[in-house]
Each structure stands twice: as C-alpha cells, then as structure tokens.
Amino acid sequence: MERFIQTTAFKKQAEVLKEFDKALEECEKETFKEIDTKFNFCKYQEEVSKEHPVEDLTQMYNEIKSLINSKEIAMQEVRKQLTEMALAFQNLKENLNKEFEDSLEMKECLNYVVERIVDATEGTVDDQTFVQKKKEIREMKQELPEGYLPKRIFKSTCKHIVEVSGTSFNLKYIQEWTGHKNHNIIFDSDKDGIQSETFNNCLLNKKNIGIIYIDKKDNVFGYYSPLGITKIGDYNYDNNHFIFSLKREQFETGKQFFAKDNVKCGILLREEDDILSWLGNSDFGFACYKPGKDESFFRKLSLVYNDIDDVYLNDTNYPIEFGVKRIVVMQFIN
C-alpha cells in the first residue's frame, strides 16, 4: 500500500480533492446566505420613487442579478472541480486495477518458475526423496483467484512436453497420476490412418493405455485405463479408469476426473463405423468420431464423472458438435 500511495495517480487524486473542497467552500459562502441578508427588499420598495421608478427598479434588478450570477459562477467552479475529481478517480481506479493485475501476473510467473524447479529436480534424487522435495517446492506457489486465466504463454523446456501437429502438451500430469515415467506411442491417426480396425488392434489387451484426443481448437483431453481394453463392440467397464484434461484454451490444465461410485462406465470401441470410441456409458459421455468428421460430442459428463462441468473439456455439450483432428495412443511404462 505504501508504494501505491506514492504513485502519480494517487497524488493527483489527492490534489484534485483539495481543489474540489476549496471550490465547495467558496460556493457555500454565497449559496447558503439568505438573500435578504444582503438585500433589504423592503428598503427597495420604499426607495422606488414616483419620480424615477424605472431607474430604481433597474438598480434593484441588477444587484439581484449580480448576486445570482456570483452564485452561479461559484457553482460552475464546483461542477468543474467535480468533473476533475471524477476523472482523477477513474485514473486512480485504472491504476489500482493494473497494480492488482500486475501482481497476479507476477504470481503466475513465480508459479511457472516453481514448476521448472520441480522439473529440474526430477532425476537428481531417488524417487521417494523426489516426491517429498516436489511437495516442498510447490508450497512456494502463489494462490491465484479461482477461474483466473493465465495472461502469459511460456515456452516450456520441460522434458515431458510432447508436440503433435503443432500442439504441445505436458505428459508430466499423467506420469504423476500413474507413477509411470516413460511412454511409447503405439498409434497416431496422422501416421496410421483412421480405420477402426487399426485403432482397435493397437489398443487390444494392452495395459496402462492413454488415449489422447486433440480437437480442432487444440484442446487436449483423453482417457486412461490401467487395466486396458479386452473386447471390441462392447463396453470395457473399468472402475479404475479416469478421463483427463491436459490443455484448454491454449493453457495447461492438468486435471483428472474419476467415474462416480454408483455409475458403471468405461470405454466402447466400435467396429467399422464413423464413431471410433465412446467413453462413459450408453447414456452419457463422449462420442469420438473419426478425424475429418465434425460430429464428435460430449453429453452430460457431470452425470458420469466427479468434479467436472459438462462443458469443461472444450466448452461444448450436446447438441453442439466439434471435430477431433488427431488421436494419439500411448502406453505408459516404468
């Protein structure tokens, strides 16, 4: 606060406030006087002679007019200073808002540095020590308001960053959630095509599978199952799976969402069909159409998964449809 009251905007506000107070004080001297304390109207009535009535009345009128004008001039000065004060206050408010936004941006930068320290620490100590160190380092992060959208886009040097079709996303979240540090890419729709058979075969009977979907607005989200997929054309129910968000509106998110306890759900791989997969259950979830088909949609994710809004992953919910431009399947390993 000490730094803020030293700003030019704050000093200007204080100066204008003094000028306004001064103008108001001057105005009060005139405005709050009773008019007959300055002019004795009875006297004027007595002094209006029969010989010079017009001249006498004119003199009275001019003096009254002069008084009214002096009051009006005083009020004009008050209005002028009031306008100046309003402008100064607006400038002060804008500076205060900027000060607040700058402090949030500084917190954002600090949080970025903290995460890079975590990345740099990994591999320098044993796994158990790293878990503790990571927790201690992240305690340095600054709290940002709920719903705050980052103002800066940092070029990350993190070794867990993967770039696909010009879209980069950070795998460190999946690695932290699952405990698996490495991965193999076993399917990429840009390289392997979009045939259901190819997609299904790469997933069948493999554990620790992550399916990553990238939509046309570069939102990155997906599905992870430690148990894997054992059948085609029917639901692979799995209480241990979760869906996740890695990137939303160009910013890292790193959030996972588990199925509700009372909901039976998983993943369904379709055979020859424009729909490659369906996450959730037969009523609600995510229908993923093949890349090139702008018909994918989410339907009431909040009824299947915990702690997620229906539109969280990419700001859509049925009947709004969208296009998935690329699908990457990874198998995570130690």
mmCIF file of C-alpha atoms in Angstrom:
data_model
loop_
_atom_site.group_PDB
_atom_site.id
_atom_site.type_symbol
_atom_site.label_atom_id
_atom_site.label_comp_id
_atom_site.label_asym_id
_atom_site.label_seq_id
_atom_site.Cartn_x
_atom_site.Cartn_y
_atom_site.Cartn_z
ATOM 1 C CA MET A 1 0.000 0.000 0.000
ATOM 2 C CA GLU A 2 2.883 2.345 0.819
ATOM 3 C CA ARG A 3 4.141 2.011 -2.765
ATOM 4 C CA PHE A 4 0.669 2.646 -4.167
ATOM 5 C CA ILE A 5 0.073 5.935 -2.316
ATOM 6 C CA GLN A 6 3.327 7.234 -3.803
ATOM 7 C CA THR A 7 2.019 6.826 -7.362
ATOM 8 C CA THR A 8 1.313 9.885 -9.530
ATOM 9 C CA ALA A 9 -2.334 8.875 -9.910
ATOM 10 C CA PHE A 10 -2.864 8.764 -6.150
ATOM 11 C CA LYS A 11 -1.174 12.156 -5.626
ATOM 12 C CA LYS A 12 -3.240 13.683 -8.439
ATOM 13 C CA GLN A 13 -6.415 12.371 -6.814
ATOM 14 C CA ALA A 14 -5.431 13.989 -3.503
ATOM 15 C CA GLU A 15 -4.703 17.357 -5.182
ATOM 16 C CA VAL A 16 -7.996 17.411 -7.064
ATOM 17 C CA LEU A 17 -9.888 16.504 -3.906
ATOM 18 C CA LYS A 18 -8.394 19.565 -2.169
ATOM 19 C CA GLU A 19 -9.385 21.823 -5.086
ATOM 20 C CA PHE A 20 -12.922 20.461 -5.007
ATOM 21 C CA ASP A 21 -13.158 21.068 -1.272
ATOM 22 C CA LYS A 22 -11.904 24.627 -1.737
ATOM 23 C CA ALA A 23 -14.409 25.338 -4.529
ATOM 24 C CA LEU A 24 -17.254 23.925 -2.456
ATOM 25 C CA GLU A 25 -16.252 26.090 0.486
ATOM 26 C CA GLU A 26 -16.278 29.239 -1.666
ATOM 27 C CA CYS A 27 -19.621 28.273 -3.117
ATOM 28 C CA GLU A 28 -21.137 27.745 0.314
ATOM 29 C CA LYS A 29 -20.342 31.329 1.318
ATOM 30 C CA GLU A 30 -22.707 32.517 -1.398
ATOM 31 C CA THR A 31 -25.172 29.668 -1.731
ATOM 32 C CA PHE A 32 -26.133 29.321 1.906
ATOM 33 C CA LYS A 33 -26.610 33.046 2.581
ATOM 34 C CA GLU A 34 -30.197 34.086 2.807
ATOM 35 C CA ILE A 35 -30.825 36.540 0.025
ATOM 36 C CA ASP A 36 -32.455 39.159 2.254
ATOM 37 C CA THR A 37 -29.341 39.420 4.435
ATOM 38 C CA LYS A 38 -27.625 41.103 1.516
ATOM 39 C CA PHE A 39 -30.625 42.938 0.047
ATOM 40 C CA ASN A 40 -33.307 44.692 2.007
ATOM 41 C CA PHE A 41 -36.278 44.302 -0.299
ATOM 42 C CA CYS A 42 -38.478 46.457 1.918
ATOM 43 C CA LYS A 43 -35.894 49.209 1.569
ATOM 44 C CA TYR A 44 -36.048 48.919 -2.198
ATOM 45 C CA GLN A 45 -39.812 49.072 -2.146
ATOM 46 C CA GLU A 46 -39.648 52.243 -0.054
ATOM 47 C CA GLU A 47 -36.952 53.821 -2.197
ATOM 48 C CA VAL A 48 -38.706 53.259 -5.511
ATOM 49 C CA SER A 49 -39.751 56.838 -6.071
ATOM 50 C CA LYS A 50 -42.556 58.016 -8.159
ATOM 51 C CA GLU A 51 -40.128 60.250 -9.999
ATOM 52 C CA HIS A 52 -37.651 57.504 -11.039
ATOM 53 C CA PRO A 53 -39.417 54.143 -10.746
ATOM 54 C CA VAL A 54 -37.776 52.516 -13.735
ATOM 55 C CA GLU A 55 -34.254 53.518 -12.717
ATOM 56 C CA ASP A 56 -34.795 52.401 -9.125
ATOM 57 C CA LEU A 57 -36.253 49.028 -10.132
ATOM 58 C CA THR A 58 -33.486 48.525 -12.684
ATOM 59 C CA GLN A 59 -30.869 49.101 -9.995
ATOM 60 C CA MET A 60 -32.585 46.567 -7.742
ATOM 61 C CA TYR A 61 -32.799 44.040 -10.579
ATOM 62 C CA ASN A 62 -29.119 44.471 -11.482
ATOM 63 C CA GLU A 63 -27.991 43.951 -7.915
ATOM 64 C CA ILE A 64 -30.122 40.812 -7.545
ATOM 65 C CA LYS A 65 -28.863 39.541 -10.886
ATOM 66 C CA SER A 66 -25.288 40.172 -9.787
ATOM 67 C CA LEU A 67 -25.877 38.095 -6.669
ATOM 68 C CA ILE A 68 -27.416 35.228 -8.646
ATOM 69 C CA ASN A 69 -24.541 35.351 -11.127
ATOM 70 C CA SER A 70 -21.993 35.159 -8.342
ATOM 71 C CA LYS A 71 -23.736 32.060 -7.005
ATOM 72 C CA GLU A 72 -23.823 30.531 -10.483
ATOM 73 C CA ILE A 73 -20.106 31.217 -11.025
ATOM 74 C CA ALA A 74 -19.342 29.565 -7.714
ATOM 75 C CA MET A 75 -21.426 26.529 -8.698
ATOM 76 C CA GLN A 76 -19.708 26.329 -12.084
ATOM 77 C CA GLU A 77 -16.380 26.089 -10.304
ATOM 78 C CA VAL A 78 -17.772 23.307 -8.116
ATOM 79 C CA ARG A 79 -19.005 21.413 -11.201
ATOM 80 C CA LYS A 80 -15.646 21.861 -12.896
ATOM 81 C CA GLN A 81 -13.765 20.537 -9.881
ATOM 82 C CA LEU A 82 -16.259 17.682 -9.522
ATOM 83 C CA THR A 83 -15.544 16.660 -13.127
ATOM 84 C CA GLU A 84 -11.808 16.853 -12.484
ATOM 85 C CA MET A 85 -12.229 14.727 -9.386
ATOM 86 C CA ALA A 86 -14.252 12.111 -11.291
ATOM 87 C CA LEU A 87 -11.545 11.879 -13.968
ATOM 88 C CA ALA A 88 -8.807 11.626 -11.358
ATOM 89 C CA PHE A 89 -10.731 8.917 -9.527
ATOM 90 C CA GLN A 90 -11.210 6.947 -12.758
ATOM 91 C CA ASN A 91 -7.479 7.179 -13.434
ATOM 92 C CA LEU A 92 -6.750 6.095 -9.869
ATOM 93 C CA LYS A 93 -9.080 3.097 -10.225
ATOM 94 C CA GLU A 94 -7.447 2.067 -13.503
ATOM 95 C CA ASN A 95 -4.024 2.262 -11.874
ATOM 96 C CA LEU A 96 -5.257 0.244 -8.919
ATOM 97 C CA ASN A 97 -6.700 -2.430 -11.246
ATOM 98 C CA LYS A 98 -3.445 -2.550 -13.204
ATOM 99 C CA GLU A 99 -1.483 -2.862 -9.966
ATOM 100 C CA PHE A 100 -3.698 -5.818 -8.997
ATOM 101 C CA GLU A 101 -3.387 -7.458 -12.430
ATOM 102 C CA ASP A 102 0.389 -6.951 -12.408
ATOM 103 C CA SER A 103 0.611 -8.666 -9.031
ATOM 104 C CA LEU A 104 -1.385 -11.642 -10.394
ATOM 105 C CA GLU A 105 0.904 -11.840 -13.407
ATOM 106 C CA MET A 106 3.923 -11.824 -11.091
ATOM 107 C CA LYS A 107 2.366 -14.713 -9.143
ATOM 108 C CA GLU A 108 1.769 -16.538 -12.419
ATOM 109 C CA CYS A 109 5.434 -16.107 -13.408
ATOM 110 C CA LEU A 110 6.583 -17.285 -9.986
ATOM 111 C CA ASN A 111 4.393 -20.391 -10.246
ATOM 112 C CA TYR A 112 5.912 -21.149 -13.638
ATOM 113 C CA VAL A 113 9.425 -20.895 -12.153
ATOM 114 C CA VAL A 114 8.407 -23.206 -9.291
ATOM 115 C CA GLU A 115 7.248 -25.858 -11.771
ATOM 116 C CA ARG A 116 10.517 -25.578 -13.688
ATOM 117 C CA ILE A 117 12.407 -26.128 -10.395
ATOM 118 C CA VAL A 118 10.345 -29.290 -9.892
ATOM 119 C CA ASP A 119 11.277 -30.443 -13.411
ATOM 120 C CA ALA A 120 14.962 -29.705 -12.801
ATOM 121 C CA THR A 121 14.928 -31.621 -9.501
ATOM 122 C CA GLU A 122 13.500 -34.787 -11.053
ATOM 123 C CA GLY A 123 16.205 -37.358 -11.674
ATOM 124 C CA THR A 124 18.697 -35.752 -9.282
ATOM 125 C CA VAL A 125 17.413 -37.664 -6.238
ATOM 126 C CA ASP A 126 15.750 -41.023 -5.647
ATOM 127 C CA ASP A 127 12.009 -41.343 -6.279
ATOM 128 C CA GLN A 128 10.954 -41.261 -2.635
ATOM 129 C CA THR A 129 13.003 -38.145 -1.925
ATOM 130 C CA PHE A 130 11.703 -36.505 -5.103
ATOM 131 C CA VAL A 131 8.080 -36.929 -4.006
ATOM 132 C CA GLN A 132 8.857 -35.086 -0.765
ATOM 133 C CA LYS A 133 11.001 -32.445 -2.492
ATOM 134 C CA LYS A 134 8.299 -31.828 -5.091
ATOM 135 C CA LYS A 135 5.758 -31.216 -2.337
ATOM 136 C CA GLU A 136 8.088 -28.810 -0.516
ATOM 137 C CA ILE A 137 8.945 -26.869 -3.681
ATOM 138 C CA ARG A 138 5.305 -26.500 -4.724
ATOM 139 C CA GLU A 139 4.467 -24.960 -1.362
ATOM 140 C CA MET A 140 6.214 -21.849 -2.732
ATOM 141 C CA LYS A 141 3.490 -21.398 -5.356
ATOM 142 C CA GLN A 142 1.235 -18.364 -5.011
ATOM 143 C CA GLU A 143 -2.531 -18.744 -4.893
ATOM 144 C CA LEU A 144 -4.431 -17.260 -7.832
ATOM 145 C CA PRO A 145 -8.169 -16.451 -7.876
ATOM 146 C CA GLU A 146 -10.485 -19.267 -8.906
ATOM 147 C CA GLY A 147 -11.176 -19.111 -12.635
ATOM 148 C CA TYR A 148 -8.093 -16.959 -13.305
ATOM 149 C CA LEU A 149 -6.900 -17.377 -16.890
ATOM 150 C CA PRO A 150 -3.134 -17.056 -17.371
ATOM 151 C CA LYS A 151 -2.022 -13.890 -19.190
ATOM 152 C CA ARG A 152 1.308 -15.282 -20.357
ATOM 153 C CA ILE A 153 2.164 -18.175 -22.632
ATOM 154 C CA PHE A 154 5.518 -19.607 -21.602
ATOM 155 C CA LYS A 155 7.725 -21.586 -23.891
ATOM 156 C CA SER A 156 8.292 -24.674 -21.814
ATOM 157 C CA THR A 157 11.601 -26.503 -21.719
ATOM 158 C CA CYS A 158 10.135 -29.349 -19.701
ATOM 159 C CA LYS A 159 11.347 -32.766 -20.865
ATOM 160 C CA HIS A 160 7.807 -34.135 -20.589
ATOM 161 C CA ILE A 161 6.440 -31.854 -23.317
ATOM 162 C CA VAL A 162 5.164 -33.696 -26.390
ATOM 163 C CA GLU A 163 4.385 -31.885 -29.636
ATOM 164 C CA VAL A 164 1.783 -33.272 -32.009
ATOM 165 C CA SER A 165 0.563 -31.458 -35.123
ATOM 166 C CA GLY A 166 1.934 -28.178 -33.802
ATOM 167 C CA THR A 167 0.107 -28.682 -30.494
ATOM 168 C CA SER A 168 2.283 -29.254 -27.447
ATOM 169 C CA PHE A 169 1.039 -30.823 -24.230
ATOM 170 C CA ASN A 170 2.654 -31.861 -20.986
ATOM 171 C CA LEU A 171 2.681 -35.542 -20.029
ATOM 172 C CA LYS A 172 4.033 -34.898 -16.546
ATOM 173 C CA TYR A 173 0.492 -34.879 -15.169
ATOM 174 C CA ILE A 174 -0.264 -38.390 -16.432
ATOM 175 C CA GLN A 175 3.148 -39.524 -15.196
ATOM 176 C CA GLU A 176 2.415 -38.143 -11.736
ATOM 177 C CA TRP A 177 -1.084 -39.633 -11.627
ATOM 178 C CA THR A 178 0.026 -43.081 -12.756
ATOM 179 C CA GLY A 179 3.603 -43.339 -11.480
ATOM 180 C CA HIS A 180 4.844 -44.260 -14.985
ATOM 181 C CA LYS A 181 7.707 -42.073 -16.179
ATOM 182 C CA ASN A 182 8.019 -43.257 -19.770
ATOM 183 C CA HIS A 183 5.741 -43.996 -22.695
ATOM 184 C CA ASN A 184 5.598 -45.446 -26.179
ATOM 185 C CA ILE A 185 3.383 -44.020 -28.900
ATOM 186 C CA ILE A 186 1.535 -47.026 -30.334
ATOM 187 C CA PHE A 187 -0.976 -45.206 -32.523
ATOM 188 C CA ASP A 188 -1.088 -41.844 -34.270
ATOM 189 C CA SER A 189 -4.032 -41.115 -36.552
ATOM 190 C CA ASP A 190 -1.881 -38.831 -38.733
ATOM 191 C CA LYS A 191 0.520 -41.686 -39.459
ATOM 192 C CA ASP A 192 -1.575 -44.815 -39.002
ATOM 193 C CA GLY A 193 -4.816 -43.647 -40.596
ATOM 194 C CA ILE A 194 -8.329 -43.619 -39.186
ATOM 195 C CA GLN A 195 -9.515 -47.168 -39.809
ATOM 196 C CA SER A 196 -11.349 -48.673 -36.849
ATOM 197 C CA GLU A 197 -9.510 -51.989 -37.179
ATOM 198 C CA THR A 198 -6.071 -50.368 -36.924
ATOM 199 C CA PHE A 199 -7.133 -48.238 -33.961
ATOM 200 C CA ASN A 200 -8.757 -51.159 -32.133
ATOM 201 C CA ASN A 201 -5.882 -53.595 -32.681
ATOM 202 C CA CYS A 202 -3.326 -51.219 -31.208
ATOM 203 C CA LEU A 203 -5.385 -50.934 -28.011
ATOM 204 C CA LEU A 204 -6.488 -54.515 -27.518
ATOM 205 C CA ASN A 205 -5.036 -56.352 -24.493
ATOM 206 C CA LYS A 206 -2.564 -53.610 -23.564
ATOM 207 C CA LYS A 207 -2.400 -52.171 -20.048
ATOM 208 C CA ASN A 208 -1.691 -48.614 -18.903
ATOM 209 C CA ILE A 209 -3.193 -47.099 -22.031
ATOM 210 C CA GLY A 210 -3.716 -43.378 -22.547
ATOM 211 C CA ILE A 211 -5.834 -42.169 -25.462
ATOM 212 C CA ILE A 212 -5.199 -38.505 -26.210
ATOM 213 C CA TYR A 213 -7.678 -36.533 -28.300
ATOM 214 C CA ILE A 214 -6.794 -33.182 -29.881
ATOM 215 C CA ASP A 215 -9.721 -31.174 -31.203
ATOM 216 C CA LYS A 216 -9.630 -28.536 -33.928
ATOM 217 C CA LYS A 217 -9.223 -25.758 -31.357
ATOM 218 C CA ASP A 218 -6.170 -27.525 -29.878
ATOM 219 C CA ASN A 219 -7.870 -28.558 -26.651
ATOM 220 C CA VAL A 220 -6.170 -31.735 -25.398
ATOM 221 C CA PHE A 221 -8.071 -34.293 -23.319
ATOM 222 C CA GLY A 222 -8.260 -38.052 -23.016
ATOM 223 C CA TYR A 223 -8.848 -41.380 -21.308
ATOM 224 C CA TYR A 224 -6.514 -43.522 -19.202
ATOM 225 C CA SER A 225 -7.008 -47.139 -18.144
ATOM 226 C CA PRO A 226 -4.519 -49.194 -16.122
ATOM 227 C CA LEU A 227 -6.420 -52.398 -16.916
ATOM 228 C CA GLY A 228 -6.564 -51.892 -20.645
ATOM 229 C CA ILE A 229 -9.143 -52.964 -23.222
ATOM 230 C CA THR A 230 -10.087 -56.601 -23.742
ATOM 231 C CA LYS A 231 -13.069 -56.512 -26.112
ATOM 232 C CA ILE A 232 -14.420 -54.718 -29.158
ATOM 233 C CA GLY A 233 -18.065 -53.799 -29.727
ATOM 234 C CA ASP A 234 -18.980 -53.889 -26.046
ATOM 235 C CA TYR A 235 -18.208 -51.746 -23.005
ATOM 236 C CA ASN A 236 -14.961 -52.350 -21.165
ATOM 237 C CA TYR A 237 -16.186 -51.409 -17.697
ATOM 238 C CA ASP A 238 -13.352 -50.216 -15.502
ATOM 239 C CA ASN A 239 -13.692 -48.577 -12.085
ATOM 240 C CA ASN A 240 -10.017 -47.569 -12.156
ATOM 241 C CA HIS A 241 -10.061 -45.517 -15.338
ATOM 242 C CA PHE A 242 -10.224 -41.728 -15.479
ATOM 243 C CA ILE A 243 -10.629 -39.025 -18.086
ATOM 244 C CA PHE A 244 -8.355 -36.005 -18.087
ATOM 245 C CA SER A 245 -7.666 -32.548 -19.472
ATOM 246 C CA LEU A 246 -4.116 -31.535 -20.404
ATOM 247 C CA LYS A 247 -4.778 -28.305 -22.267
ATOM 248 C CA ARG A 248 -7.750 -26.000 -22.567
ATOM 249 C CA GLU A 249 -7.951 -22.644 -24.371
ATOM 250 C CA GLN A 250 -4.180 -22.808 -25.040
ATOM 251 C CA PHE A 251 -3.324 -23.176 -21.352
ATOM 252 C CA GLU A 252 -2.145 -26.195 -19.384
ATOM 253 C CA THR A 253 -4.827 -27.642 -17.139
ATOM 254 C CA GLY A 254 -3.609 -30.974 -15.771
ATOM 255 C CA LYS A 255 -6.867 -32.258 -14.274
ATOM 256 C CA GLN A 256 -8.186 -35.806 -13.914
ATOM 257 C CA PHE A 257 -11.762 -36.920 -13.321
ATOM 258 C CA PHE A 258 -12.749 -40.318 -11.921
ATOM 259 C CA ALA A 259 -16.040 -42.106 -12.501
ATOM 260 C CA LYS A 260 -18.783 -41.687 -9.922
ATOM 261 C CA ASP A 261 -19.014 -44.574 -7.434
ATOM 262 C CA ASN A 262 -22.545 -45.514 -8.406
ATOM 263 C CA VAL A 263 -22.017 -45.281 -12.177
ATOM 264 C CA LYS A 264 -20.932 -48.227 -14.310
ATOM 265 C CA CYS A 265 -18.827 -46.900 -17.165
ATOM 266 C CA GLY A 266 -15.712 -47.366 -19.280
ATOM 267 C CA ILE A 267 -14.870 -47.338 -22.984
ATOM 268 C CA LEU A 268 -16.558 -48.870 -26.007
ATOM 269 C CA LEU A 269 -14.553 -49.395 -29.205
ATOM 270 C CA ARG A 270 -16.715 -49.531 -32.302
ATOM 271 C CA GLU A 271 -16.154 -51.769 -35.295
ATOM 272 C CA GLU A 272 -16.469 -50.403 -38.831
ATOM 273 C CA ASP A 273 -18.208 -47.138 -38.022
ATOM 274 C CA ASP A 274 -17.646 -43.379 -38.215
ATOM 275 C CA ILE A 275 -17.541 -43.410 -34.412
ATOM 276 C CA LEU A 276 -14.194 -44.738 -33.188
ATOM 277 C CA SER A 277 -14.951 -44.846 -29.478
ATOM 278 C CA TRP A 278 -17.466 -43.937 -26.802
ATOM 279 C CA LEU A 279 -16.331 -43.024 -23.279
ATOM 280 C CA GLY A 280 -18.731 -43.251 -20.360
ATOM 281 C CA ASN A 281 -21.826 -45.398 -20.711
ATOM 282 C CA SER A 282 -24.662 -45.833 -23.190
ATOM 283 C CA ASP A 283 -26.430 -42.703 -21.938
ATOM 284 C CA PHE A 284 -23.759 -40.125 -21.192
ATOM 285 C CA GLY A 285 -20.111 -39.491 -22.043
ATOM 286 C CA PHE A 286 -18.013 -38.709 -25.110
ATOM 287 C CA ALA A 287 -18.659 -39.889 -28.661
ATOM 288 C CA CYS A 288 -15.455 -39.600 -30.676
ATOM 289 C CA TYR A 289 -15.933 -39.571 -34.434
ATOM 290 C CA LYS A 290 -13.051 -40.176 -36.801
ATOM 291 C CA PRO A 291 -10.841 -37.193 -37.676
ATOM 292 C CA GLY A 292 -12.418 -35.377 -40.596
ATOM 293 C CA LYS A 293 -15.921 -35.845 -39.195
ATOM 294 C CA ASP A 294 -17.025 -32.780 -37.235
ATOM 295 C CA GLU A 295 -19.663 -34.737 -35.347
ATOM 296 C CA SER A 296 -17.969 -35.609 -32.047
ATOM 297 C CA PHE A 297 -19.812 -34.532 -28.920
ATOM 298 C CA PHE A 298 -19.891 -34.622 -25.123
ATOM 299 C CA ARG A 299 -23.139 -35.471 -23.385
ATOM 300 C CA LYS A 300 -23.584 -34.687 -19.693
ATOM 301 C CA LEU A 301 -20.120 -35.687 -18.480
ATOM 302 C CA SER A 302 -21.083 -34.487 -14.996
ATOM 303 C CA LEU A 303 -23.520 -37.395 -14.654
ATOM 304 C CA VAL A 304 -20.728 -39.945 -15.158
ATOM 305 C CA TYR A 305 -17.587 -38.341 -13.701
ATOM 306 C CA ASN A 306 -16.847 -36.489 -10.475
ATOM 307 C CA ASP A 307 -15.926 -32.806 -10.204
ATOM 308 C CA ILE A 308 -16.386 -31.894 -13.866
ATOM 309 C CA ASP A 309 -18.706 -29.450 -15.612
ATOM 310 C CA ASP A 310 -20.412 -30.699 -18.755
ATOM 311 C CA VAL A 311 -18.528 -28.167 -20.906
ATOM 312 C CA TYR A 312 -15.163 -28.240 -19.120
ATOM 313 C CA LEU A 313 -13.052 -30.140 -21.661
ATOM 314 C CA ASN A 314 -13.678 -27.850 -24.645
ATOM 315 C CA ASP A 315 -16.670 -25.613 -23.893
ATOM 316 C CA THR A 316 -19.206 -27.830 -25.671
ATOM 317 C CA ASN A 317 -22.048 -30.120 -24.688
ATOM 318 C CA TYR A 318 -24.605 -31.967 -26.836
ATOM 319 C CA PRO A 319 -26.192 -30.928 -29.203
ATOM 320 C CA ILE A 320 -23.097 -28.849 -30.021
ATOM 321 C CA GLU A 321 -20.654 -30.948 -32.067
ATOM 322 C CA PHE A 322 -16.958 -30.490 -32.801
ATOM 323 C CA GLY A 323 -14.116 -32.036 -34.758
ATOM 324 C CA VAL A 324 -11.271 -34.174 -33.405
ATOM 325 C CA LYS A 325 -8.258 -33.548 -35.626
ATOM 326 C CA ARG A 326 -5.863 -36.118 -34.205
ATOM 327 C CA ILE A 327 -5.806 -39.121 -31.880
ATOM 328 C CA VAL A 328 -2.652 -40.419 -30.221
ATOM 329 C CA VAL A 329 -2.482 -43.600 -28.144
ATOM 330 C CA MET A 330 0.325 -44.039 -25.626
ATOM 331 C CA GLN A 331 1.284 -46.980 -23.480
ATOM 332 C CA PHE A 332 2.888 -45.811 -20.258
ATOM 333 C CA ILE A 333 5.762 -47.809 -18.798
ATOM 334 C CA ASN A 334 8.184 -47.534 -15.880
#
